[in-house]
């Protein structure tokens, strides 16, 4: 974990006296997460265990938090950015989980821990660095609650959708789950909301089923609509066209 950026930041106003170790031993956290004191002796970071899955935590100072947000060009959804005097708790997947980032059970555990920690510290925002975006905690909770009760991957929070030229949209953050991003080119008569609806569905399918490895043509959402998905030779991007 040391030296790598966490995918997720629980951002808020932490008092100078705040200690992460004390938080992990407080209610209700200690009844829901196991706390391993031994793994990172001598470092200000900790391992926790949830449902048999391990995650690493670290408290970041105000300066460290702002540096991560700025260096990763993090933008905030709904125009409500975290304050400059905010600290954060970074959350990483344990080493044995990293190859399963795309698995709903692992991603849900990560989101569940973020929600629990955020509620315990009255977080103001959640930052998701793979998509280079943050969201206020209230909107995060709404998205998380739907996901944790069986809903789809929270695309709003975990995958950014960016307009890139006329009738073109790109994803940022999908590669966290699949090592692949999507470029969508829409039909001339399709409005933006309809294009986003299709792109979200494609992103959800890829997060669950993995990257697109060969050109395919599938039926769209309305009668007669065809969606073509064609990956690049190195499979890092898939171009989607709608006709």
Coordinates of C-alpha atoms in Angstrom, one line a residue:
X1 CA 0.0 0.0 0.0
X2 CA 2.8 2.4 0.9
X3 CA 3.6 4.7 -2.0
X4 CA 0.4 4.0 -4.0
X5 CA -2.7 6.2 -4.2
X6 CA -5.9 4.9 -2.6
X7 CA -8.8 4.6 -5.0
X8 CA -11.2 6.1 -2.4
X9 CA -11.0 9.0 0.0
X10 CA -13.4 9.7 2.8
X11 CA -13.1 13.5 3.1
X12 CA -14.2 15.8 5.9
X13 CA -13.2 18.0 8.8
X14 CA -11.1 15.9 11.2
X15 CA -10.1 17.5 14.5
X16 CA -6.4 17.9 15.3
X17 CA -6.9 15.3 18.1
X18 CA -8.4 12.7 15.7
X19 CA -6.7 9.3 15.6
X20 CA -7.6 6.6 13.1
X21 CA -6.8 3.8 15.6
X22 CA -9.3 5.3 18.1
X23 CA -12.0 5.5 15.4
X24 CA -11.5 1.8 14.5
X25 CA -12.0 0.8 18.1
X26 CA -15.2 2.9 18.6
X27 CA -18.8 1.9 18.2
X28 CA -20.3 1.0 15.8
X29 CA -17.2 0.3 13.8
X30 CA -15.5 -2.2 16.1
X31 CA -18.7 -4.4 15.9
X32 CA -18.6 -4.5 12.1
X33 CA -14.9 -4.4 11.2
X34 CA -11.9 -6.4 12.6
X35 CA -8.8 -4.3 13.2
X36 CA -5.3 -5.7 12.6
X37 CA -2.8 -3.8 14.8
X38 CA 0.2 -5.8 13.7
X39 CA 0.6 -5.4 9.9
X40 CA 1.8 -1.8 9.7
X41 CA 3.6 -1.4 13.0
X42 CA 5.5 1.9 12.9
X43 CA 3.3 3.4 10.2
X44 CA 0.2 5.5 10.5
X45 CA -1.9 3.0 8.5
X46 CA -4.0 0.0 9.4
X47 CA -5.5 -3.1 8.0
X48 CA -9.2 -3.9 8.6
X49 CA -11.1 -7.1 7.8
X50 CA -14.7 -7.1 6.6
X51 CA -16.5 -10.4 5.7
X52 CA -13.1 -12.1 5.4
X53 CA -11.8 -9.4 3.0
X54 CA -8.9 -7.1 3.9
X55 CA -8.6 -3.4 3.3
X56 CA -5.9 -0.9 4.2
X57 CA -6.6 2.5 5.7
X58 CA -4.5 5.7 6.2
X59 CA -5.3 9.2 7.5
X60 CA -4.1 12.0 5.2
X61 CA -3.4 15.5 6.4
X62 CA -5.0 18.6 4.9
X63 CA -2.0 19.2 2.7
X64 CA -1.8 15.6 1.5
X65 CA -5.5 15.5 0.8
X66 CA -5.4 18.7 -1.3
X67 CA -2.3 17.5 -3.1
X68 CA -4.0 14.3 -4.2
X69 CA -7.1 16.1 -5.3
X70 CA -5.2 18.7 -7.3
X71 CA -2.6 16.4 -8.8
X72 CA -5.3 14.0 -10.0
X73 CA -7.4 17.0 -11.3
X74 CA -10.4 15.8 -9.3
X75 CA -13.7 17.5 -10.2
X76 CA -16.7 17.6 -8.0
X77 CA -20.2 16.5 -9.0
X78 CA -23.0 18.9 -8.3
X79 CA -20.6 21.8 -7.9
X80 CA -20.0 21.3 -4.1
X81 CA -16.2 20.9 -3.7
X82 CA -14.5 19.8 -0.5
X83 CA -13.0 22.7 1.5
X84 CA -9.3 23.3 1.5
X85 CA -8.9 22.4 5.2
X86 CA -10.4 18.9 4.8
X87 CA -8.5 15.8 5.7
X88 CA -9.3 12.3 4.4
X89 CA -9.1 8.6 5.1
X90 CA -7.7 6.7 2.2
X91 CA -9.0 3.1 1.5
X92 CA -7.2 0.5 -0.5
X93 CA -8.1 -3.1 -1.4
X94 CA -6.0 -5.7 0.3
X95 CA -3.3 -7.3 -1.9
X96 CA -5.3 -10.5 -2.4
X97 CA -8.4 -8.5 -3.6
X98 CA -6.8 -6.4 -6.3
X99 CA -7.3 -8.9 -9.1
X100 CA -11.0 -9.0 -8.2
X101 CA -11.7 -5.3 -8.3
X102 CA -14.5 -5.9 -10.8
X103 CA -16.4 -8.4 -8.6
X104 CA -19.6 -6.9 -7.1
X105 CA -18.9 -8.5 -3.7
X106 CA -15.5 -6.8 -3.4
X107 CA -16.7 -3.4 -4.7
X108 CA -19.8 -3.5 -2.4
X109 CA -17.6 -4.3 0.6
X110 CA -15.4 -1.2 -0.3
X111 CA -18.4 1.0 -0.7
X112 CA -19.9 -0.3 2.6
X113 CA -16.8 0.5 4.5
X114 CA -16.6 4.0 3.0
X115 CA -20.2 4.6 4.0
X116 CA -19.6 3.3 7.6
X117 CA -16.5 5.4 8.0
X118 CA -18.1 8.4 6.5
X119 CA -21.1 8.3 8.7
X120 CA -18.8 7.8 11.8
X121 CA -16.8 11.0 11.0
X122 CA -19.5 13.1 9.5
X123 CA -17.7 13.1 6.1
X124 CA -18.5 15.9 3.7
X125 CA -17.4 14.2 0.5
X126 CA -16.1 10.9 -1.1
X127 CA -13.4 11.1 -3.6
X128 CA -13.0 8.4 -6.3
X129 CA -9.5 8.9 -7.8
X130 CA -9.9 6.4 -10.8
X131 CA -12.6 8.6 -12.2
X132 CA -10.9 11.8 -10.9
X133 CA -14.1 13.0 -9.3
X134 CA -15.7 13.5 -5.9
X135 CA -19.2 13.7 -4.7
X136 CA -20.9 15.2 -1.6
X137 CA -21.6 12.6 1.1
X138 CA -25.4 12.9 0.9
X139 CA -25.4 12.0 -2.8
X140 CA -22.9 9.3 -2.2
X141 CA -25.1 7.7 0.5
X142 CA -28.1 7.6 -1.9
X143 CA -26.0 6.0 -4.6
X144 CA -24.4 3.6 -2.1
X145 CA -27.7 2.5 -0.5
X146 CA -29.1 1.5 -3.9
X147 CA -26.0 -0.4 -4.8
X148 CA -25.7 -2.2 -1.4
X149 CA -29.3 -3.4 -1.7
X150 CA -28.7 -5.1 -5.0
X151 CA -28.7 -2.2 -7.4
X152 CA -26.2 -1.7 -10.3
X153 CA -22.7 -0.4 -10.1
X154 CA -22.8 3.3 -9.0
X155 CA -21.7 4.7 -12.4
X156 CA -22.5 8.2 -11.3
X157 CA -19.8 8.1 -8.6
X158 CA -17.3 5.5 -9.9
X159 CA -17.1 6.2 -13.7
X160 CA -17.0 9.7 -15.2
X161 CA -18.7 10.4 -18.5
X162 CA -17.1 13.2 -20.4
X163 CA -18.3 15.0 -23.6
X164 CA -15.5 14.9 -26.2
X165 CA -16.5 16.8 -29.3
X166 CA -19.6 16.6 -31.4
X167 CA -21.7 13.5 -30.6
X168 CA -18.8 11.8 -28.7
X169 CA -18.6 10.8 -25.1
X170 CA -15.8 9.1 -23.2
X171 CA -15.5 7.3 -19.9
X172 CA -12.9 7.8 -17.3
X173 CA -12.5 5.3 -14.5
X174 CA -14.0 2.2 -16.2
X175 CA -10.5 0.9 -16.6
X176 CA -10.3 0.4 -12.8
X177 CA -12.8 -2.5 -13.3
X178 CA -11.8 -3.7 -16.7
X179 CA -8.6 -2.2 -18.0
X180 CA -10.7 -0.7 -20.7
X181 CA -12.4 2.7 -21.4
X182 CA -15.2 3.4 -23.8
X183 CA -15.6 6.0 -26.5
X184 CA -19.3 6.4 -27.6
X185 CA -20.3 8.0 -30.9
X186 CA -24.0 8.6 -31.2
X187 CA -26.4 8.7 -34.1
X188 CA -27.1 12.3 -35.4
X189 CA -30.7 12.3 -34.1
X190 CA -30.0 11.0 -30.6
X191 CA -30.1 13.5 -27.7
X192 CA -27.6 13.5 -24.9
X193 CA -29.7 11.9 -22.2
X194 CA -30.5 8.9 -24.5
X195 CA -26.8 8.5 -25.3
X196 CA -25.9 8.6 -21.6
X197 CA -28.5 6.0 -20.9
X198 CA -26.9 3.6 -23.3
X199 CA -23.4 4.4 -22.2
X200 CA -24.3 3.7 -18.6
X201 CA -25.7 0.3 -19.5
X202 CA -22.6 -0.6 -21.5
X203 CA -20.4 0.5 -18.5
X204 CA -22.4 -1.6 -16.2
X205 CA -22.1 -4.7 -18.5
X206 CA -18.4 -4.2 -18.8
X207 CA -17.8 -3.8 -15.0
X208 CA -19.6 -7.1 -14.4
X209 CA -18.6 -9.2 -17.4
X210 CA -15.1 -7.8 -18.2
X211 CA -13.7 -6.0 -21.2
X212 CA -14.8 -6.4 -24.8
X213 CA -12.3 -8.5 -26.7
X214 CA -13.7 -8.6 -30.2
X215 CA -16.0 -6.6 -32.4
X216 CA -19.7 -7.3 -31.6
X217 CA -23.0 -5.9 -32.8
X218 CA -26.0 -6.1 -30.4
X219 CA -29.6 -4.9 -30.3
X220 CA -30.1 -1.5 -28.9
X221 CA -32.8 -0.2 -26.5
X222 CA -35.4 0.5 -29.2
X223 CA -36.7 -1.5 -32.2
X224 CA -34.2 -1.5 -35.1
X225 CA -31.4 0.1 -33.1
X226 CA -28.0 -1.5 -33.4
X227 CA -25.0 -1.0 -31.2
X228 CA -21.5 -1.8 -32.5
X229 CA -18.7 -2.3 -30.0
X230 CA -15.2 -2.5 -31.5
X231 CA -12.1 -2.7 -29.3
X232 CA -8.6 -1.3 -30.2
X233 CA -5.9 -3.9 -30.9
X234 CA -4.5 -3.5 -27.4
X235 CA -8.0 -3.7 -25.8
X236 CA -7.5 -0.6 -23.8
X237 CA -10.4 1.2 -25.5
X238 CA -13.6 0.2 -27.2
X239 CA -15.4 2.4 -29.7
X240 CA -19.2 2.2 -29.6
X241 CA -21.4 3.4 -32.4
X242 CA -25.2 3.5 -32.4
X243 CA -27.2 3.3 -35.6

